[in-house]
Short mmCIF file of C-alpha atoms in Angstrom, two decimals:
data_model
loop_
_atom_site.label_atom_id
_atom_site.label_comp_id
_atom_site.label_asym_id
_atom_site.label_seq_id
_atom_site.Cartn_x
_atom_site.Cartn_y
_atom_site.Cartn_z
CA MET A 1 103.98 91.52 174.48
CA VAL A 2 107.17 90.58 172.52
CA LEU A 3 105.63 87.12 171.11
CA SER A 4 102.33 88.76 170.69
CA GLU A 5 103.87 91.40 168.25
CA CYS A 6 105.91 88.69 166.55
CA TYR A 7 102.89 86.61 166.39
CA GLY A 8 101.11 89.52 164.64
CA PHE A 9 104.21 90.43 162.29
CA VAL A 10 104.10 86.36 161.02
CA LYS A 11 100.51 86.16 160.45
CA TYR A 12 100.27 89.71 158.48
CA SER A 13 103.64 88.76 156.65
CA LEU A 14 102.00 85.09 155.49
CA VAL A 15 98.50 86.92 154.51
CA CYS A 16 100.76 89.38 152.50
CA ILE A 17 102.71 86.65 150.99
CA ASN A 18 99.53 84.80 150.02
CA LEU A 19 98.07 87.88 148.17
CA ILE A 20 101.10 87.69 145.84
CA PHE A 21 100.73 83.87 145.44
CA TRP A 22 97.05 84.90 144.70
CA ALA A 23 97.97 87.45 142.05
CA VAL A 24 100.67 85.26 140.58
CA GLY A 25 98.19 82.31 140.44
CA LEU A 26 95.62 84.45 138.79
CA ALA A 27 98.20 85.62 136.15
CA ALA A 28 98.80 82.17 135.29
CA VAL A 29 95.49 81.11 135.02
CA GLY A 30 94.52 84.15 132.62
CA LEU A 31 97.67 83.59 130.60
CA ALA A 32 96.77 80.01 129.91
CA VAL A 33 93.32 80.90 129.10
CA TRP A 34 94.26 83.66 126.59
CA MET A 35 96.72 81.08 125.05
CA LEU A 36 94.24 78.58 124.86
CA THR A 37 91.57 80.47 123.51
CA GLY A 38 93.37 83.33 121.70
CA GLN A 39 94.57 83.08 117.68
CA MET A 40 97.62 85.41 118.40
CA PHE A 41 100.69 84.22 120.05
CA LEU A 42 103.78 83.28 119.70
CA LEU A 43 103.78 79.73 120.37
CA SER A 44 100.97 79.38 117.87
CA LEU A 45 103.99 78.44 115.84
CA ALA A 46 104.63 75.27 117.57
CA GLU A 47 104.63 72.38 115.41
CA GLU A 48 103.12 69.75 117.75
CA GLN A 49 100.02 71.37 118.99
CA HIS A 50 98.92 68.43 121.17
CA ASN A 51 102.38 69.15 123.44
CA LEU A 52 101.49 72.94 123.51
CA ASN A 53 98.03 72.14 124.65
CA ALA A 54 99.34 69.94 127.44
CA GLY A 55 101.66 72.20 128.55
CA LEU A 56 99.21 75.41 128.75
CA TYR A 57 96.71 72.90 130.62
CA ILE A 58 99.86 72.43 132.87
CA LEU A 59 99.92 76.05 133.48
CA LEU A 60 96.39 76.32 133.78
CA SER A 61 96.32 74.08 136.70
CA ALA A 62 99.41 75.25 138.34
CA GLY A 63 97.49 78.45 138.51
CA ILE A 64 94.57 77.13 139.93
CA LEU A 65 96.86 75.34 142.74
CA MET A 66 98.65 78.56 143.58
CA LEU A 67 95.19 80.20 143.74
CA ILE A 68 93.99 77.28 146.16
CA VAL A 69 97.33 77.68 148.24
CA ALA A 70 96.62 81.44 148.67
CA PHE A 71 93.57 80.94 150.08
CA LEU A 72 94.39 78.44 152.23
CA GLY A 73 97.22 80.41 153.75
CA CYS A 74 95.14 83.79 153.98
CA CYS A 75 92.14 81.80 155.87
CA GLY A 76 94.85 79.64 157.91
CA ALA A 77 96.43 82.89 159.15
CA PHE A 78 93.22 85.10 159.72
CA ARG A 79 91.49 82.31 161.73
CA GLY A 80 94.61 80.77 163.24
CA SER A 81 93.40 77.27 161.84
CA GLN A 82 96.05 74.64 161.99
CA CYS A 83 94.42 72.35 159.91
CA MET A 84 94.51 74.83 157.06
CA LEU A 85 97.70 75.96 157.86
CA VAL A 86 99.10 72.20 157.54
CA ALA A 87 97.38 71.98 154.22
CA PHE A 88 98.90 75.30 152.92
CA PHE A 89 102.31 74.03 153.91
CA SER A 90 101.55 70.61 152.18
CA CYS A 91 100.00 72.36 149.02
CA LEU A 92 102.99 74.93 148.98
CA LEU A 93 105.63 71.97 149.39
CA VAL A 94 104.16 70.16 146.14
CA VAL A 95 104.27 73.58 144.32
CA ILE A 96 107.92 73.98 145.25
CA VAL A 97 108.68 70.33 144.07
CA ALA A 98 107.04 70.59 140.62
CA GLN A 99 108.80 73.93 140.07
CA ILE A 100 111.98 72.44 140.84
CA ALA A 101 111.19 69.33 138.60
CA ALA A 102 110.33 72.02 135.76
CA GLY A 103 113.33 74.09 136.20
CA ALA A 104 115.48 70.79 135.98
CA TRP A 105 113.57 69.79 133.01
CA LEU A 106 113.93 73.03 131.13
CA TYR A 107 117.78 73.37 131.96
CA THR A 108 118.16 69.63 130.50
CA ASN A 109 116.11 70.26 127.47
CA SER A 110 116.98 73.93 126.64
CA ASN A 111 118.86 73.15 123.22
CA ARG A 112 116.03 70.76 122.36
CA LEU A 113 113.69 73.64 122.92
CA GLU A 114 115.63 75.96 121.09
CA GLU A 115 115.78 73.66 117.85
CA LEU A 116 111.97 73.06 118.03
CA VAL A 117 111.68 76.91 118.04
CA LYS A 118 114.10 77.14 114.77
CA SER A 119 112.00 73.98 113.33
CA SER A 120 108.73 75.31 113.89
CA VAL A 121 109.41 79.06 112.42
CA ILE A 122 111.24 77.16 109.36
CA ASN A 123 107.96 75.15 108.81
CA THR A 124 105.57 78.11 109.22
CA VAL A 125 107.67 80.47 106.69
CA LYS A 126 107.56 77.40 104.14
CA ASN A 127 103.94 76.05 104.67
CA LYS A 128 102.00 77.86 107.02
CA TYR A 129 102.15 81.45 105.72
CA GLY A 130 99.48 82.49 103.94
CA GLU A 131 97.66 79.24 104.58
CA ASP A 132 96.49 79.82 108.07
CA ASN A 133 95.27 83.37 109.57
CA ALA A 134 96.73 82.61 112.74
CA HIS A 135 100.17 81.92 111.76
CA THR A 136 100.24 84.31 108.82
CA GLU A 137 99.74 87.37 111.41
CA THR A 138 102.16 85.79 114.01
CA VAL A 139 104.91 85.76 111.48
CA ASP A 140 103.83 89.36 110.21
CA ALA A 141 104.03 90.76 113.78
CA PHE A 142 107.15 89.09 114.31
CA GLN A 143 108.89 90.22 111.06
CA SER A 144 107.87 93.94 111.94
CA ASP A 145 108.10 93.95 115.29
CA LEU A 146 111.90 92.31 115.36
CA GLY A 147 113.01 93.89 111.76
CA CYS A 148 113.78 90.35 110.14
CA CYS A 149 112.46 88.45 107.07
CA GLY A 150 111.99 84.79 106.51
CA ALA A 151 113.51 82.21 108.89
CA THR A 152 117.19 82.53 108.20
CA GLY A 153 116.92 85.40 105.27
CA PRO A 154 114.63 86.79 102.78
CA ALA A 155 115.57 83.30 100.73
CA ASP A 156 113.47 81.31 102.83
CA TRP A 157 110.41 82.19 101.01
CA THR A 158 111.79 80.92 97.90
CA GLY A 159 109.57 77.76 97.36
CA SER A 160 107.42 78.44 100.32
CA LYS A 161 103.49 78.12 99.75
CA TYR A 162 103.40 82.06 99.91
CA ALA A 163 105.66 82.45 96.95
CA THR A 164 103.81 79.76 94.93
CA SER A 165 100.68 80.53 95.15
CA ASP A 166 101.12 83.50 93.27
CA SER A 167 101.35 82.12 89.77
CA SER A 168 102.68 85.59 88.38
CA PHE A 169 105.82 84.82 90.18
CA PRO A 170 106.85 80.86 89.18
CA VAL A 171 110.22 79.71 90.83
CA SER A 172 112.77 77.52 89.31
CA PHE A 173 115.74 76.29 91.40
CA THR A 174 117.77 76.50 88.52
CA VAL A 175 119.25 80.03 88.74
CA SER A 176 119.40 81.26 85.45
CA GLY A 177 118.93 84.71 83.53
CA ASP A 178 115.35 84.29 83.41
CA ALA A 179 113.40 87.32 84.53
CA ASN A 180 110.34 84.84 85.61
CA ASN A 181 112.88 83.38 88.20
CA MET A 182 111.45 85.54 90.82
CA TYR A 183 109.96 85.33 94.32
CA LYS A 184 107.98 87.43 96.47
CA VAL A 185 108.35 88.03 100.06
CA PRO A 186 105.38 89.44 102.46
CA GLU A 187 104.68 93.25 103.43
CA SER A 188 105.48 92.59 106.53
CA CYS A 189 109.69 92.09 105.54
CA CYS A 190 109.36 95.79 104.09
CA LYS A 191 111.35 98.35 106.26
CA GLU A 192 108.57 100.74 105.47
CA LYS A 193 105.01 99.54 104.42
CA ASN A 194 103.25 100.69 101.73
CA SER A 195 106.10 102.45 100.50
CA ALA A 196 106.98 102.40 96.55
CA ASP A 197 110.60 100.72 97.51
CA CYS A 198 108.65 98.14 99.61
CA LYS A 199 106.51 97.33 96.61
CA ALA A 200 109.37 96.85 94.34
CA GLY A 201 111.48 95.18 96.59
CA GLN A 202 108.96 92.37 97.67
CA ASN A 203 109.38 90.92 94.06
CA ILE A 204 112.90 89.67 94.28
CA LYS A 205 114.80 87.60 91.84
CA VAL A 206 116.62 84.18 93.28
CA ALA A 207 120.14 84.22 93.81
CA SER A 208 120.24 88.16 93.57
CA VAL A 209 121.05 90.75 96.25
CA VAL A 210 118.05 91.91 98.34
CA SER A 211 116.79 95.39 98.04
CA SER A 212 117.75 97.31 100.81
CA ALA A 213 114.08 98.27 101.58
CA ILE A 214 113.54 94.33 102.65
CA TYR A 215 115.17 93.36 106.00
CA ASN A 216 118.17 91.35 105.24
CA GLU A 217 118.56 89.30 108.46
CA GLY A 218 116.46 86.07 109.48
CA CYS A 219 113.91 85.71 112.35
CA ILE A 220 115.18 82.79 113.94
CA ASP A 221 118.11 84.83 115.57
CA LYS A 222 116.43 87.91 116.06
CA LEU A 223 113.76 85.65 117.74
CA MET A 224 116.39 84.16 119.92
CA ASP A 225 118.25 86.96 120.87
CA ALA A 226 114.83 88.10 122.09
CA LEU A 227 114.21 85.26 123.90
CA ASN A 228 117.66 84.98 125.42
CA SER A 229 117.02 88.94 126.78
CA GLN A 230 114.23 88.00 128.95
CA LYS A 231 116.39 85.40 130.95
CA ASN A 232 117.74 87.52 133.67
CA ILE A 233 114.25 88.65 134.09
CA VAL A 234 113.01 85.15 134.33
CA ILE A 235 115.51 84.16 136.74
CA GLY A 236 114.88 86.98 138.99
CA VAL A 237 111.11 86.70 138.94
CA THR A 238 111.40 82.84 139.93
CA ALA A 239 114.07 83.78 142.43
CA ALA A 240 111.75 86.12 144.07
CA ILE A 241 108.51 83.80 144.02
CA ALA A 242 110.93 80.84 145.25
CA ILE A 243 111.75 83.08 148.35
CA LEU A 244 108.45 83.95 149.05
CA GLU A 245 107.35 80.15 148.76
CA LEU A 246 110.28 79.39 151.47
CA LEU A 247 108.97 82.56 153.77
CA GLY A 248 105.73 80.85 153.30
CA LEU A 249 106.46 77.11 154.54
CA ILE A 250 108.75 79.13 157.53
CA PHE A 251 105.76 81.37 158.55
CA SER A 252 103.35 78.66 158.16
CA LEU A 253 105.05 76.58 160.79
CA VAL A 254 105.78 78.90 162.97
CA LEU A 255 102.26 79.90 163.42
CA CYS A 256 101.12 76.56 163.76
CA CYS A 257 103.73 75.92 166.25
CA ALA A 258 102.53 78.92 167.81
CA ILE A 259 98.63 78.10 167.66
CA ASP A 260 99.42 74.86 169.50
CA SER A 261 101.26 76.27 172.28
CA SER A 262 98.56 78.78 172.77
CA ASP A 263 96.00 76.01 173.02
CA ARG A 264 98.26 74.18 175.40
CA TYR A 265 98.59 77.22 177.65
CA LYS A 266 94.95 78.11 177.50
CA ALA A 267 94.44 74.16 178.42
#
């Protein structure tokens, strides 16, 4: 009786764990598809688009693998199939090893990734804003949401394609008293959009004090702070998934042994 209850507990616990795996896999697939097809997302800033797409396809593959793992685990537990449980164990072990490898790579390359984000933001501000709708919308979104302007500050817009595209604001890099020595920042740099102060503050004289109506901080530091603030959440979620994966391995082995013992007992 006790063994039967333990078997039932392990069986339904494994089913519940795999339902969570199914949800995680579905979320990964949905996120990858959205980022591959959508125009508005932060990582569109990446300079090496082919590397970004490769990463997204890996995420998509991982999500699909998690869905397969969840299917094998649920069916194996419900049907009492050793074959499915062994397949579940094997696939889940592959997922865990891949996650450990990915985590190690991210840890050792964290500085490189940070530099990539910084260089991508600078490149976007200087060369892509106003030239490409996806990049323009992305920059406008995080300048407004994070309360910042430019990569390191409003002066980054000096000499940018956006600033020089307006012929009424010729820019000279020689600081002088020339009234035409001006540059323009996007409206998303304004603290209050569509206000008179915003309109006046958008036109800035080179090397002069920026209007109080314009965000004075650069977006790189704000962006990195925003990303770093999510680290604890990511670590917590990752740890929870890792625990569930280990439980999945243990429960699948227990079920396999129980099924094997039951078959031998019947024989």
